[in-house]
CSV table of N, CA, C and O in Angstrom, one decimal:
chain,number,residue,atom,x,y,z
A,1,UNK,N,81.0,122.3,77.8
A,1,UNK,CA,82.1,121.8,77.0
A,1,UNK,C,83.2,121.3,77.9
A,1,UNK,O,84.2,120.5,77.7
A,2,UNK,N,82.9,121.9,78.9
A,2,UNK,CA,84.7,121.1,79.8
A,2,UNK,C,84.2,120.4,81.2
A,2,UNK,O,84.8,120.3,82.3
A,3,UNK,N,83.1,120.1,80.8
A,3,UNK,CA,83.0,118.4,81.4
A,3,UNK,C,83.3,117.2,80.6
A,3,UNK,O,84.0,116.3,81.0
A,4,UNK,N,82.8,117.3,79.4
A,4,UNK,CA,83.7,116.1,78.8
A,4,UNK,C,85.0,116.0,78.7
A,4,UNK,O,85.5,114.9,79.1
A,5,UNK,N,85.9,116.9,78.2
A,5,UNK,CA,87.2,117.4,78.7
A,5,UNK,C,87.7,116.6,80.0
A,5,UNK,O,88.8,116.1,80.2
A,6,UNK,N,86.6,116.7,81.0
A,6,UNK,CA,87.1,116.6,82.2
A,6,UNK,C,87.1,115.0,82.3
A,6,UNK,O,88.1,114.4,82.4
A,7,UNK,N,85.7,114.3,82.4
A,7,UNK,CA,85.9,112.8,82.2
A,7,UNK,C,86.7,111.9,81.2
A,7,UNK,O,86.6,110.6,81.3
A,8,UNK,N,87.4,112.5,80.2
A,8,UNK,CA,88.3,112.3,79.2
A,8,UNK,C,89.4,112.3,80.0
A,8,UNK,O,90.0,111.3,80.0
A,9,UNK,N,89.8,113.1,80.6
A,9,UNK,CA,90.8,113.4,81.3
A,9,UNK,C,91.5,112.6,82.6
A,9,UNK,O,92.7,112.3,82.8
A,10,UNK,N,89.9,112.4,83.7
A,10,UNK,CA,90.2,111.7,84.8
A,10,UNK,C,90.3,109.9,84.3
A,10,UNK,O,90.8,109.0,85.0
A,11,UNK,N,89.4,109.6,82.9
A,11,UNK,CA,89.7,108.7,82.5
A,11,UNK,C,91.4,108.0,82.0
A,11,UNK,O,92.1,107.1,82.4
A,12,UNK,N,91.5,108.8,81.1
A,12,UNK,CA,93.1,108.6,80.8
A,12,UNK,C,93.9,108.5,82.7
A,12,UNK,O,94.7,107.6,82.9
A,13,UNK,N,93.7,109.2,83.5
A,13,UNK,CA,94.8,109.1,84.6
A,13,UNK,C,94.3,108.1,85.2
A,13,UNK,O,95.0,107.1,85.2
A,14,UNK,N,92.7,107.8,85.9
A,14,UNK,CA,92.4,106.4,86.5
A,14,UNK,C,92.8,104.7,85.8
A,14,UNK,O,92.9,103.6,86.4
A,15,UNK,N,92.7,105.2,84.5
A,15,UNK,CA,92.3,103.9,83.7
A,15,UNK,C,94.2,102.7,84.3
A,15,UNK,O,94.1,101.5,84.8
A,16,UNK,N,95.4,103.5,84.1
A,16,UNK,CA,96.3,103.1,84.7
A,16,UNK,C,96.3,102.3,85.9
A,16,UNK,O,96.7,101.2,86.3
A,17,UNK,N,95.7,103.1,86.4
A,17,UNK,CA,96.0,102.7,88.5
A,17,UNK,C,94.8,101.8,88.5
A,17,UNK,O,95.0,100.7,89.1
A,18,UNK,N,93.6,101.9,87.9
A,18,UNK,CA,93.1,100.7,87.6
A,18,UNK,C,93.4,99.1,87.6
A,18,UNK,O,93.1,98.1,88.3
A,19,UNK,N,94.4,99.6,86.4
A,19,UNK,CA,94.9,99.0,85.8
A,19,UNK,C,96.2,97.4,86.4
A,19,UNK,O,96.5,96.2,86.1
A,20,UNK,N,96.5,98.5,87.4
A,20,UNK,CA,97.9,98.0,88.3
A,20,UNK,C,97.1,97.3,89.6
A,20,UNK,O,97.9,96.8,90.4
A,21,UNK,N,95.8,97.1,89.9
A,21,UNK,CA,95.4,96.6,90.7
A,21,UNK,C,95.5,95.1,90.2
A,21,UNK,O,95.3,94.6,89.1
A,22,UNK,N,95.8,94.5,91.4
A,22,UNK,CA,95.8,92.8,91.7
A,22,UNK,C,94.4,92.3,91.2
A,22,UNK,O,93.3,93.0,91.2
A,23,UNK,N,94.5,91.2,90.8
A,23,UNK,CA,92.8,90.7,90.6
A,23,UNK,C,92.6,89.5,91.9
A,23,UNK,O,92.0,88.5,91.6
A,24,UNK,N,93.1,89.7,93.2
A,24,UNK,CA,92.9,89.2,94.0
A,24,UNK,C,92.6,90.1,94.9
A,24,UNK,O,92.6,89.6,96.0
A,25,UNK,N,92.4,91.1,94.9
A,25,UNK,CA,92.2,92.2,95.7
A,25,UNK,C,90.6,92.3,95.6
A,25,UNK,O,89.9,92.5,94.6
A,26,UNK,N,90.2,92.2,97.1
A,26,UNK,CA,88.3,92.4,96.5
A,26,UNK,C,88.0,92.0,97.5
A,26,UNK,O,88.9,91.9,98.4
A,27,UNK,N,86.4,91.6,97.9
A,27,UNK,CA,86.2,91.3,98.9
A,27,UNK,C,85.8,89.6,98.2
A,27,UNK,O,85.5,89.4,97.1
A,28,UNK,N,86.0,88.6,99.4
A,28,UNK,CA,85.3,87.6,99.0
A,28,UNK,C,84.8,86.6,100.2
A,28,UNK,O,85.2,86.4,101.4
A,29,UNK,N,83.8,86.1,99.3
A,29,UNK,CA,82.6,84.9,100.1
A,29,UNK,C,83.6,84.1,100.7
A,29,UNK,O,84.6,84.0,100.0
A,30,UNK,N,83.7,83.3,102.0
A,30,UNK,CA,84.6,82.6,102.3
A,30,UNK,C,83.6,80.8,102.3
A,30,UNK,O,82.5,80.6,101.7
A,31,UNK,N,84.3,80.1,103.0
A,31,UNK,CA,84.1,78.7,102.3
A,31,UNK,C,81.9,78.7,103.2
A,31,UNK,O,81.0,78.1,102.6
A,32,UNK,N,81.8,79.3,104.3
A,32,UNK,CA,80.5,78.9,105.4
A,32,UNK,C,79.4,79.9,104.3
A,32,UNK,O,78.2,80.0,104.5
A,33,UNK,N,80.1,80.5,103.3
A,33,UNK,CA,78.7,81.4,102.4
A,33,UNK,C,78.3,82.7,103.1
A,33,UNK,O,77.9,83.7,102.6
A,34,UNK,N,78.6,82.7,104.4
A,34,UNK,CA,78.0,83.9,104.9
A,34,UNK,C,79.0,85.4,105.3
A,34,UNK,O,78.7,86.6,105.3
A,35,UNK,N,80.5,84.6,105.6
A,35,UNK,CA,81.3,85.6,105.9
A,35,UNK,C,82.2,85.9,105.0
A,35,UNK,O,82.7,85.1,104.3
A,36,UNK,N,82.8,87.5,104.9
A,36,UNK,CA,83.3,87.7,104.1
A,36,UNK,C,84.8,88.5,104.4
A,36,UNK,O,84.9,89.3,105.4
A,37,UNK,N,86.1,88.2,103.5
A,37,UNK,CA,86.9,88.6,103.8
A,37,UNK,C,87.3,88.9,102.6
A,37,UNK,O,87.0,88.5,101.5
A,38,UNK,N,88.5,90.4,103.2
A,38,UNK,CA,88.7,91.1,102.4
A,38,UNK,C,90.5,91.3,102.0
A,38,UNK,O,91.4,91.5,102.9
A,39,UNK,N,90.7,91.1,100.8
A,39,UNK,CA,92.1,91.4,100.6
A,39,UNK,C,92.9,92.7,99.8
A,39,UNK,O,92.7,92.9,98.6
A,40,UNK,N,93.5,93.0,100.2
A,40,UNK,CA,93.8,94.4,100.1
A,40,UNK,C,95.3,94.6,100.3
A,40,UNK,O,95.9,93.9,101.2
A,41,UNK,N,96.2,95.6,99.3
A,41,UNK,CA,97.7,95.3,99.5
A,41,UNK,C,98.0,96.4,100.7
A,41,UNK,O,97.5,97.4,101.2
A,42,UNK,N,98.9,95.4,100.9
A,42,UNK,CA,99.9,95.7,102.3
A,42,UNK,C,101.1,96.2,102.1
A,42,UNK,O,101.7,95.1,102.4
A,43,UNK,N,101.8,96.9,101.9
A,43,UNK,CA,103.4,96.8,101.7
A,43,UNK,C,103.2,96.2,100.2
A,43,UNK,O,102.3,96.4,99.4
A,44,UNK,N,104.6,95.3,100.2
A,44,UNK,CA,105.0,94.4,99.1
A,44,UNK,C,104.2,93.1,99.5
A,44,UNK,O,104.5,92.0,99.1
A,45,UNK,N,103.2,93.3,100.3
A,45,UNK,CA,102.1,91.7,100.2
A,45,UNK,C,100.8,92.7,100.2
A,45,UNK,O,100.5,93.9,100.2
A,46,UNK,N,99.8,90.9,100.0
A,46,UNK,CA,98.4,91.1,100.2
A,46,UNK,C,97.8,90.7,101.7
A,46,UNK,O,97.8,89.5,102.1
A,47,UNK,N,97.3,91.8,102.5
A,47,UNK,CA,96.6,91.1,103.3
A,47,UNK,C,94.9,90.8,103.1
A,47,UNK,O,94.0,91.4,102.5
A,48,UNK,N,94.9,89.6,104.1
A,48,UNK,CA,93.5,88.7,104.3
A,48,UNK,C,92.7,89.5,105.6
A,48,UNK,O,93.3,89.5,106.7
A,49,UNK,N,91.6,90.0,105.6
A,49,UNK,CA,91.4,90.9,106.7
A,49,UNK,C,89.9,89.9,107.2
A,49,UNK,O,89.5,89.4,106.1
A,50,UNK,N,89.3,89.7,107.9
A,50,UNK,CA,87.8,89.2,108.5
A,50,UNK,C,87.2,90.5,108.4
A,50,UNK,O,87.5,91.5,109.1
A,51,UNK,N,85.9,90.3,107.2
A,51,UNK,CA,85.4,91.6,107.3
A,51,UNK,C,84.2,91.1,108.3
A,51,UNK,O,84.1,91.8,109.3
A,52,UNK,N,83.4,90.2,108.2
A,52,UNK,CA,82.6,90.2,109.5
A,52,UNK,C,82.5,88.9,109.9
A,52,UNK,O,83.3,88.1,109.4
A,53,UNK,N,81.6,88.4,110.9
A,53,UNK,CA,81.6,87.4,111.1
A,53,UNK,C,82.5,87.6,112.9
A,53,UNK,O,82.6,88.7,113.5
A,54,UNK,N,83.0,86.1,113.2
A,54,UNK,CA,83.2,86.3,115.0
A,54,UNK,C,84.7,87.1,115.0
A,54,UNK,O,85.2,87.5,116.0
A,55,UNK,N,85.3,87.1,113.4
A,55,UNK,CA,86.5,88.1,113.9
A,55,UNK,C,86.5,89.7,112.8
A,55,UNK,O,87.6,90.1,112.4
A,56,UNK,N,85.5,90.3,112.6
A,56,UNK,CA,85.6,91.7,111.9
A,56,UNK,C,86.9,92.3,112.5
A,56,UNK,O,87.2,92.5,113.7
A,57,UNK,N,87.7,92.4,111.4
A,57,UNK,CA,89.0,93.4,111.0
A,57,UNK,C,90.5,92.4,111.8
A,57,UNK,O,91.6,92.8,112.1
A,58,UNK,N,90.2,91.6,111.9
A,58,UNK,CA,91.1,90.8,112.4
A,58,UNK,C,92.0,90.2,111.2
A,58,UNK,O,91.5,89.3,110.5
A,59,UNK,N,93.1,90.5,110.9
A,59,UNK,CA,94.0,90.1,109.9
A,59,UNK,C,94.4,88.3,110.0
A,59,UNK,O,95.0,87.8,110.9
A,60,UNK,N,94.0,87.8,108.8
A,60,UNK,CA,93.8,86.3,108.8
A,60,UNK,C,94.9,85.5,108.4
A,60,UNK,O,95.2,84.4,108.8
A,61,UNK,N,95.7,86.4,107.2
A,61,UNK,CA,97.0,86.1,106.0
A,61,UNK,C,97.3,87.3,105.8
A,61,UNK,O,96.7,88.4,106.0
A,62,UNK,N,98.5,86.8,105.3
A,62,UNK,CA,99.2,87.7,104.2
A,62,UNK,C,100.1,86.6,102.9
A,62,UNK,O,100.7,85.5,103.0
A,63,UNK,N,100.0,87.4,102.2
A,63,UNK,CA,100.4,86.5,100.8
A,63,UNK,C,101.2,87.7,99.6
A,63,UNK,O,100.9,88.9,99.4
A,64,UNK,N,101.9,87.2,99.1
A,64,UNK,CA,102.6,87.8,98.2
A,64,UNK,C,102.6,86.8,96.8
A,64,UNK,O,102.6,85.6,96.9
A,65,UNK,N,102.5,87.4,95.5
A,65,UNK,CA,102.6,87.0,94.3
A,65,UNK,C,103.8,85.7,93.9
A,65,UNK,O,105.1,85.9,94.0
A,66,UNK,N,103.3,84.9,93.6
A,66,UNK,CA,104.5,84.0,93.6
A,66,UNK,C,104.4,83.5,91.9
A,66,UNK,O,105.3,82.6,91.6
A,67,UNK,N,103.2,84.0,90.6
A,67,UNK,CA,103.2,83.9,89.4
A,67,UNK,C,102.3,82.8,88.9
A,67,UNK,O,102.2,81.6,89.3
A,68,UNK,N,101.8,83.3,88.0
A,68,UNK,CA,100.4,82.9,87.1
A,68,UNK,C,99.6,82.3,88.1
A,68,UNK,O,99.5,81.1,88.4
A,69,UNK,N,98.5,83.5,88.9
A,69,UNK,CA,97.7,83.3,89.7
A,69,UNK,C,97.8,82.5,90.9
A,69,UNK,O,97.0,81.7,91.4
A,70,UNK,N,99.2,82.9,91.3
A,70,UNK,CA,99.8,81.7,92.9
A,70,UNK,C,100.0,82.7,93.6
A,70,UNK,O,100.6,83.7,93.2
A,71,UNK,N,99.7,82.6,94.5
A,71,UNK,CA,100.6,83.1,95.9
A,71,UNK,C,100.8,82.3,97.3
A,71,UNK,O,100.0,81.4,97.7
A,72,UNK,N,101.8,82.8,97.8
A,72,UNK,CA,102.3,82.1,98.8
A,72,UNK,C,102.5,83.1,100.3
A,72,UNK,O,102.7,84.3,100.3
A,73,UNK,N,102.3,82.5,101.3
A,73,UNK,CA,102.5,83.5,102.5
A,73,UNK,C,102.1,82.6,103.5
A,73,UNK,O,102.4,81.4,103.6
A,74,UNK,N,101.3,83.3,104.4
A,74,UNK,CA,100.8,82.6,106.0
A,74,UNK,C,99.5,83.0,106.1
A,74,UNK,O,99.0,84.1,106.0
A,75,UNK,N,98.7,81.6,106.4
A,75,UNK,CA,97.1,81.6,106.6
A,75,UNK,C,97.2,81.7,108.5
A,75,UNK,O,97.9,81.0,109.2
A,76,UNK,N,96.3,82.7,109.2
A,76,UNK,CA,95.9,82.0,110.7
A,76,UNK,C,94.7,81.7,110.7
A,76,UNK,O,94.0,81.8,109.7
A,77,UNK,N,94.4,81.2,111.7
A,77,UNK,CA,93.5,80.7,112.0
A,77,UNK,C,92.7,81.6,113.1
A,77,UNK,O,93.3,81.8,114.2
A,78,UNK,N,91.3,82.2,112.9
A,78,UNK,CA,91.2,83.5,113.8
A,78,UNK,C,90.9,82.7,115.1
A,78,UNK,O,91.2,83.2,116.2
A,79,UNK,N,90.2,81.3,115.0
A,79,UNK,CA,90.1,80.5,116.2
A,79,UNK,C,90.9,80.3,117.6
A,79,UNK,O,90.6,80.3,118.8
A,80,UNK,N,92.0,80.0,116.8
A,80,UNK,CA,93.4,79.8,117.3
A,80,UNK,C,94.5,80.6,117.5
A,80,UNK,O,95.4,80.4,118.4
A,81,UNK,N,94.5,81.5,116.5
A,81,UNK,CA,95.5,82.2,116.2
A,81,UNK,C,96.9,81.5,115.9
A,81,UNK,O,97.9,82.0,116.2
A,82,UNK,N,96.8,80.6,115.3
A,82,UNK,CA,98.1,79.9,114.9
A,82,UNK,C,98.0,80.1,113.4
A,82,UNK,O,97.0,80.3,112.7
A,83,UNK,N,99.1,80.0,113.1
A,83,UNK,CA,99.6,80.9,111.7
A,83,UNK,C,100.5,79.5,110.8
A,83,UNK,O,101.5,79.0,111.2
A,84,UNK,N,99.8,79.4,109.9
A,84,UNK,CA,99.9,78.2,108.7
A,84,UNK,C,101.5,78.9,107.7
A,84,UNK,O,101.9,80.1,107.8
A,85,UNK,N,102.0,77.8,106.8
A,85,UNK,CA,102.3,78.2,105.6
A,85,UNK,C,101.1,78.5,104.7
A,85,UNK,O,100.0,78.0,105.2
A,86,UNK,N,101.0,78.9,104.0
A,86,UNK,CA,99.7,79.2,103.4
A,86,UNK,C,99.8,79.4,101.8
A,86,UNK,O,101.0,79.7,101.5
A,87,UNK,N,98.9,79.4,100.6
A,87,UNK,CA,99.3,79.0,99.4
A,87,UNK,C,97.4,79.6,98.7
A,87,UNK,O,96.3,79.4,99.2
A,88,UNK,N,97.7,80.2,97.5
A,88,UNK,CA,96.3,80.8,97.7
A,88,UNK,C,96.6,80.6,95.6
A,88,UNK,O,97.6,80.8,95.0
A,89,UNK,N,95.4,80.1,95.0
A,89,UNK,CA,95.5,79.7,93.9
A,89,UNK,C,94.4,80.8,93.5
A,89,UNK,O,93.4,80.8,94.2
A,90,UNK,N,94.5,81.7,92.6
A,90,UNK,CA,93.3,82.3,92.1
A,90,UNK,C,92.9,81.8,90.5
A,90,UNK,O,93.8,81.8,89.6
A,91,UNK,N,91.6,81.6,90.1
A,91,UNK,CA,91.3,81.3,89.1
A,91,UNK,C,89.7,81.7,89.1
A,91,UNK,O,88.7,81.3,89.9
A,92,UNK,N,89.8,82.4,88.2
A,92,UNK,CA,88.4,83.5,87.5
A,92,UNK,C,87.8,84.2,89.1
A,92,UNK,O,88.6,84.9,89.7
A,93,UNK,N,86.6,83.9,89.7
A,93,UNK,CA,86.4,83.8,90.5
A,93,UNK,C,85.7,83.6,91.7
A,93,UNK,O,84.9,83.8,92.6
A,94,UNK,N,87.0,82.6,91.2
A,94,UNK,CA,86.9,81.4,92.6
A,94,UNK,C,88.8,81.7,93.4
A,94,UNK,O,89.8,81.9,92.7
A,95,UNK,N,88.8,81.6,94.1
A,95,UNK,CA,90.1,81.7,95.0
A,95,UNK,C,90.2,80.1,96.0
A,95,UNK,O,89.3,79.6,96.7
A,96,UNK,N,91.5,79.5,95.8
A,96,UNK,CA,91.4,78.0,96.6
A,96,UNK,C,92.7,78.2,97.4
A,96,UNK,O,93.9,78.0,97.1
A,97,UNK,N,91.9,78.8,98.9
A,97,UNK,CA,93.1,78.9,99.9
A,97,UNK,C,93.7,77.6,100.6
A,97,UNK,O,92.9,76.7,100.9
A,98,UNK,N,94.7,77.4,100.9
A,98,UNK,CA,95.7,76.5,101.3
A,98,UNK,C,96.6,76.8,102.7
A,98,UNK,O,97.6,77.5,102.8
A,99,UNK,N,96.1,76.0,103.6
A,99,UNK,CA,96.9,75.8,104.8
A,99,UNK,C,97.5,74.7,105.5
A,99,UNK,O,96.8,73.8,106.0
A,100,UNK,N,98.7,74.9,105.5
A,100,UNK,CA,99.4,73.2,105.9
A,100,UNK,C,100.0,73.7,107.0
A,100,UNK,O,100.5,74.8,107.2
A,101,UNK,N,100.1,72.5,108.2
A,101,UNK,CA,101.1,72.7,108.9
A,101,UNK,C,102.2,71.6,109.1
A,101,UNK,O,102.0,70.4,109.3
A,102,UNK,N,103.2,72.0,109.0
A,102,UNK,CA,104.6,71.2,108.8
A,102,UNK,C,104.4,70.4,107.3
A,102,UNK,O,104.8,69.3,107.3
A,103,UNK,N,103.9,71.1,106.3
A,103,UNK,CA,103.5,70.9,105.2
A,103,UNK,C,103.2,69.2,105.0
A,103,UNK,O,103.1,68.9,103.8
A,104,UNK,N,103.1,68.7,105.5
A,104,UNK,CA,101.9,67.5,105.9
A,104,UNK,C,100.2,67.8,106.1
A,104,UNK,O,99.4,67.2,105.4
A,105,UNK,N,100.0,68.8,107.3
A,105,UNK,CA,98.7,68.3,106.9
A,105,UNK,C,98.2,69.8,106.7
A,105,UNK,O,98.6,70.9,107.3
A,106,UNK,N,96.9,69.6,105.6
A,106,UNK,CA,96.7,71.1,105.3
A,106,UNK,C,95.3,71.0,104.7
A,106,UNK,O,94.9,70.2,103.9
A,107,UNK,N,94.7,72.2,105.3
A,107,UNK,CA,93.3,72.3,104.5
A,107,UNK,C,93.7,73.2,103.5
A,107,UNK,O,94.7,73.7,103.2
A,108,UNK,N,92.4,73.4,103.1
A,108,UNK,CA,91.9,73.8,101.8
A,108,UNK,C,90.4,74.7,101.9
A,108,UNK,O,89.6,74.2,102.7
A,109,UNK,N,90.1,75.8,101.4
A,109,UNK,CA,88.6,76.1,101.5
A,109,UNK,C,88.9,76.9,99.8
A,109,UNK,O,89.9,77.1,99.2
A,110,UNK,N,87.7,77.2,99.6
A,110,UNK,CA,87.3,77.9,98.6
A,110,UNK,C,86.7,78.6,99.1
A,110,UNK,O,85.8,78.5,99.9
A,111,UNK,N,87.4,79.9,98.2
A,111,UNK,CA,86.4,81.0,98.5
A,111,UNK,C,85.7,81.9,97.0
A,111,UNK,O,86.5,82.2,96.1
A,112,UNK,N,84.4,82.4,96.8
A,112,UNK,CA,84.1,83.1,95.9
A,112,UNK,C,83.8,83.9,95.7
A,112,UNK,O,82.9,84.1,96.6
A,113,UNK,N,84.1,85.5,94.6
A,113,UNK,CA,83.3,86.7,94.5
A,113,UNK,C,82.2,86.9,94.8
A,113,UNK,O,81.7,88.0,94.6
């Protein structure tokens, strides 16, 4: 009898914090299909981490909520290590990251769940 009790219980407390998670937080396919990076909150941002591929754990961006599925921050480049404005669109998912420099010229990749 006080196992259902009990999953009733941890239900009602997880279901919240659940809840309060970003829906950009996850791991995701990046634009080459094979490598994957992962976003995860930081502070008052989201960081972009290289889960594998030629930079595993190498932090790529960070981005903060900027409203109705936008965010805004700094893309790098693990190649280079030069650090973009950066602009990250999420819709369903699919995620369409954005890096400009001197907001003239800027790529673009998609990335998906």
């Amino acid at each position: 009898m006080k196992l259902p009790r009990l999953s009733v219980l941890l239900t009602m407390v997880m279901a919240p914090a659940m809840a309060w998670a970003d829906p950009i937080e996850g791991e995701w396919i990046t634009t080459d299909g094979i490598s994957i990076a992962l976003i995860e909150g930081c502070g008052d941002r989201f960081c972009i981490i290289a889960k594998n591929g030629d930079w595993p754990g190498r932090e790529i961006g960070r981005v903060k909520p900027a409203g109705k599925g936008t965010y805004s921050g700094t893309i790098t480049d693990p190649r280079d290590e030069r650090t973009y404005s950066g602009r990250a669109t999420l819709k369903g998912n699919t995620l369409k990251l954005t890096g400009c420099a001197l907001k003239i010229f800027c790529q673009t990749e998609i990335w998906r769940r």
